[in-house]
Amino acid sequence: MSVHVEFSVGPVQAFVAQARRTRDFWGGSYLLSFLTAHAIRGALQASAKVSPEQLERDPLVLWASGDRQGEPQRMGSVPNHFAATATDHDHADRIAAAAEGALREAWQRVCNAVWNRYVAGAEACGVATRGIWDRQVSDFWEIIWVAGDNTPELLARRKLWRTHWPPDEPGDKCGVMPIYQELSGQIRASSREAREAQDSFWKRVRQKTGDLDIQQGERLSAIALVKRIYVKCAEESIGWQLKASAWPSTVDFAALPWLRRVIACPESNSKALTYAALVKEFAPPEAIEAARHFRGLTNGGDFVRLNGDYLHPTALANRRVTPLLEESNRRKLQDALRAIAECPDEEGRLGYPPRYYALFLGDGDKLGTLLKNSGGSASAQIAAALDRFANETSPLSEESDAQRVYAGGDDVFALLPIGSALVYADKLALTYKECFSRENLQTATLSGALLFAQMTAPLTRVLSEARRLLDEVAKEKNGRNSLAVGVYQRSGLALEWVTTWERNGSRAVDVLTRVVEILKQQQTDISSGVIHRIHKLLWRFLGEEESWRPGKCLTVTGDLDIEKLILAEILHSLEKRSEPDVDNQTKANEAADVIWNLMLVESNAVKPNLISTDVLRLAGFLAGGGNEEEHQ
């Protein structure tokens, strides 16, 4: 009689989500997938039958198993848990032991490579650094497995039984994972000598990693350091090369549309190449990175390879963020960057790059329930649908400039510029549904969260907010098959809107895009102030005693004709700005109609007579291209 096994690796959030830069996200996600791939390899070597079946064909699992054809996988694609089938309970024990052993062996190889390359030479400036390292890397992973019948329920129950308790961490703490001690072991506040020794320790590490990998004043734990820089010694740590410097930052994603504008204009492109040459002369070598995996940048030379911080005047004024070999040259770089910003093109003055990027999370709705309701025979259909989804969504990333941090099964985690984010999210949801429909699984849907985030907002908070939008807003609040959208500023969440993918026979993204286009086309006529006035008026009339907060909706009463109020505000704005004899009424009617339809809340959970004013502010934000005030 066969025995089912469920194997899980954690903690996921503490490893992936605690990040200071996008490369940390990618590095953590990739490494977790890499380690789970080795666990799967161990299970297969113990004669397990692994499920989902597509995991045996996953490129990362194949490379971990030594079957290395083509280019290495650049993206995490293996989930942190998998199932297997054993012949009996003794076989289940062997499978679990083999999986855990393979994972721990791979983890130790990664850690040894980082220690030998970057930490060993700095150990003399630390206090018990090797002991801190061994304690942290040996006790980090929580590996759980169960065997028997109904293993998903058993695994959920087993996770509630906490047996993995990392040791208490003394001393100064890590700047990225603050429950862990930083590696030098020095107590900075204890004495000047300890502070100087701590600084010397991290200076020695930075001499090997580079100032842009570990910035001045940054002190890390063993786990955070491994996640940050294992890719710099990838051949030793994971067994093949990975181009870590090609991974775009939040600044790169925000700047991409601007970069294309710069290199498309001969005047600005010439000044951009001059600026890149100055950066190459005045800054450390790390300021020029590997070529990004973006389309349409072939004519940009070293300019499109600059570390993104060197493209923003605020970052360029910060010597910690944009180090130079000689501080006296900073003014020359600032002047050269300003010269690019002052160049004109078809859209007007180039200015400086936008400061917002997009983060998308997608997750299939109730896949376990679908499998249960469809019977065991649906397992092969679901596997085939997920394989098709993986294959058919890969080209979407190239079209949308999306860089997928993780894509495995029904989960997607991607970063991309704001201009292509809505279309990308919509196409993913459509493709997911179509892939399952072709397997006669008509009820399968995808929910998504799209967060437009300010590029300097802490990444850990941004990912946490995106996860909340997905789980609590798109899935629970709106009944799944939904998209939740937010704008996240440095001070926190600025607005929140949720909708079903379909709105009265139209795609929600198409409706929102139509409003954005109207605002763009008529921006000289319909000012952004109209959006804010409508927002304030509606809250004044319908909000009663409640104050606005992101995501809060209003209940429509029969006493107020909201459509006429919107029309009157738009018409008033047009009449103040347009020439005599212009047909303002037609313009106003068109704008008011689509704005009203967009404001109506569409939910799979029955919530009649609700409107959202956040979506108006979202449309205004998108029409402005994610630009804040002009930098000076």
mmCIF file with all atom_site columns, N, CA and C in Angstrom, residues 30 63 72-74 231 234-235 238-244:
data_model
loop_
_atom_site.group_PDB
_atom_site.id
_atom_site.type_symbol
_atom_site.label_atom_id
_atom_site.label_alt_id
_atom_site.label_comp_id
_atom_site.label_asym_id
_atom_site.label_entity_id
_atom_site.label_seq_id
_atom_site.pdbx_PDB_ins_code
_atom_site.Cartn_x
_atom_site.Cartn_y
_atom_site.Cartn_z
_atom_site.occupancy
_atom_site.B_iso_or_equiv
_atom_site.pdbx_formal_charge
_atom_site.auth_seq_id
_atom_site.auth_comp_id
_atom_site.auth_asym_id
_atom_site.auth_atom_id
_atom_site.pdbx_PDB_model_num
ATOM 1  N N  . TYR A 1 30  ? 15.638 32.604 -5.512  1.00 0.00 ? 30  TYR A N  1
ATOM 2  C CA . TYR A 1 30  ? 16.376 31.642 -6.333  1.00 0.00 ? 30  TYR A CA 1
ATOM 3  C C  . TYR A 1 30  ? 17.053 30.596 -5.449  1.00 0.00 ? 30  TYR A C  1
ATOM 4  N N  . TRP A 1 63  ? 19.017 20.831 -13.519 1.00 0.00 ? 63  TRP A N  1
ATOM 5  C CA . TRP A 1 63  ? 20.382 21.316 -13.335 1.00 0.00 ? 63  TRP A CA 1
ATOM 6  C C  . TRP A 1 63  ? 20.957 20.847 -12.001 1.00 0.00 ? 63  TRP A C  1
ATOM 7  N N  . PRO A 1 72  ? 21.572 28.080 -17.940 1.00 0.00 ? 72  PRO A N  1
ATOM 8  C CA . PRO A 1 72  ? 21.044 27.804 -16.601 1.00 0.00 ? 72  PRO A CA 1
ATOM 9  C C  . PRO A 1 72  ? 19.803 28.642 -16.309 1.00 0.00 ? 72  PRO A C  1
ATOM 10 N N  . GLN A 1 73  ? 18.934 28.107 -15.493 1.00 0.00 ? 73  GLN A N  1
ATOM 11 C CA . GLN A 1 73  ? 17.716 28.799 -15.095 1.00 0.00 ? 73  GLN A CA 1
ATOM 12 C C  . GLN A 1 73  ? 18.070 30.049 -14.301 1.00 0.00 ? 73  GLN A C  1
ATOM 13 N N  . ARG A 1 74  ? 17.502 31.207 -14.689 1.00 0.00 ? 74  ARG A N  1
ATOM 14 C CA . ARG A 1 74  ? 17.798 32.468 -14.016 1.00 0.00 ? 74  ARG A CA 1
ATOM 15 C C  . ARG A 1 74  ? 16.742 32.843 -12.984 1.00 0.00 ? 74  ARG A C  1
ATOM 16 N N  . VAL A 1 231 ? 25.778 34.780 -5.242  1.00 0.00 ? 231 VAL A N  1
ATOM 17 C CA . VAL A 1 231 ? 25.819 34.746 -6.703  1.00 0.00 ? 231 VAL A CA 1
ATOM 18 C C  . VAL A 1 231 ? 27.135 35.290 -7.257  1.00 0.00 ? 231 VAL A C  1
ATOM 19 N N  . ALA A 1 234 ? 29.132 32.157 -7.757  1.00 0.00 ? 234 ALA A N  1
ATOM 20 C CA . ALA A 1 234 ? 28.121 31.161 -8.083  1.00 0.00 ? 234 ALA A CA 1
ATOM 21 C C  . ALA A 1 234 ? 28.709 29.820 -8.511  1.00 0.00 ? 234 ALA A C  1
ATOM 22 N N  . GLU A 1 235 ? 29.826 29.832 -9.223  1.00 0.00 ? 235 GLU A N  1
ATOM 23 C CA . GLU A 1 235 ? 30.383 28.565 -9.679  1.00 0.00 ? 235 GLU A CA 1
ATOM 24 C C  . GLU A 1 235 ? 30.786 27.685 -8.500  1.00 0.00 ? 235 GLU A C  1
ATOM 25 N N  . ILE A 1 238 ? 26.873 27.353 -6.140  1.00 0.00 ? 238 ILE A N  1
ATOM 26 C CA . ILE A 1 238 ? 25.761 26.553 -6.652  1.00 0.00 ? 238 ILE A CA 1
ATOM 27 C C  . ILE A 1 238 ? 26.154 25.657 -7.819  1.00 0.00 ? 238 ILE A C  1
ATOM 28 N N  . GLY A 1 239 ? 27.330 25.882 -8.381  1.00 0.00 ? 239 GLY A N  1
ATOM 29 C CA . GLY A 1 239 ? 27.817 24.969 -9.413  1.00 0.00 ? 239 GLY A CA 1
ATOM 30 C C  . GLY A 1 239 ? 27.722 25.484 -10.826 1.00 0.00 ? 239 GLY A C  1
ATOM 31 N N  . TRP A 1 240 ? 27.194 26.702 -11.027 1.00 0.00 ? 240 TRP A N  1
ATOM 32 C CA . TRP A 1 240 ? 27.151 27.285 -12.363 1.00 0.00 ? 240 TRP A CA 1
ATOM 33 C C  . TRP A 1 240 ? 27.112 28.802 -12.252 1.00 0.00 ? 240 TRP A C  1
ATOM 34 N N  . GLN A 1 241 ? 27.371 29.479 -13.333 1.00 0.00 ? 241 GLN A N  1
ATOM 35 C CA . GLN A 1 241 ? 27.451 30.929 -13.321 1.00 0.00 ? 241 GLN A CA 1
ATOM 36 C C  . GLN A 1 241 ? 26.063 31.574 -13.353 1.00 0.00 ? 241 GLN A C  1
ATOM 37 N N  . LEU A 1 242 ? 25.948 32.685 -12.622 1.00 0.00 ? 242 LEU A N  1
ATOM 38 C CA . LEU A 1 242 ? 24.762 33.538 -12.667 1.00 0.00 ? 242 LEU A CA 1
ATOM 39 C C  . LEU A 1 242 ? 25.235 34.983 -12.728 1.00 0.00 ? 242 LEU A C  1
ATOM 40 N N  . LYS A 1 243 ? 24.648 35.771 -13.604 1.00 0.00 ? 243 LYS A N  1
ATOM 41 C CA . LYS A 1 243 ? 25.046 37.168 -13.741 1.00 0.00 ? 243 LYS A CA 1
ATOM 42 C C  . LYS A 1 243 ? 24.196 38.029 -12.813 1.00 0.00 ? 243 LYS A C  1
ATOM 43 N N  . ALA A 1 244 ? 24.660 38.155 -11.580 1.00 0.00 ? 244 ALA A N  1
ATOM 44 C CA . ALA A 1 244 ? 23.873 38.874 -10.577 1.00 0.00 ? 244 ALA A CA 1
ATOM 45 C C  . ALA A 1 244 ? 23.764 40.351 -10.891 1.00 0.00 ? 244 ALA A C  1
#
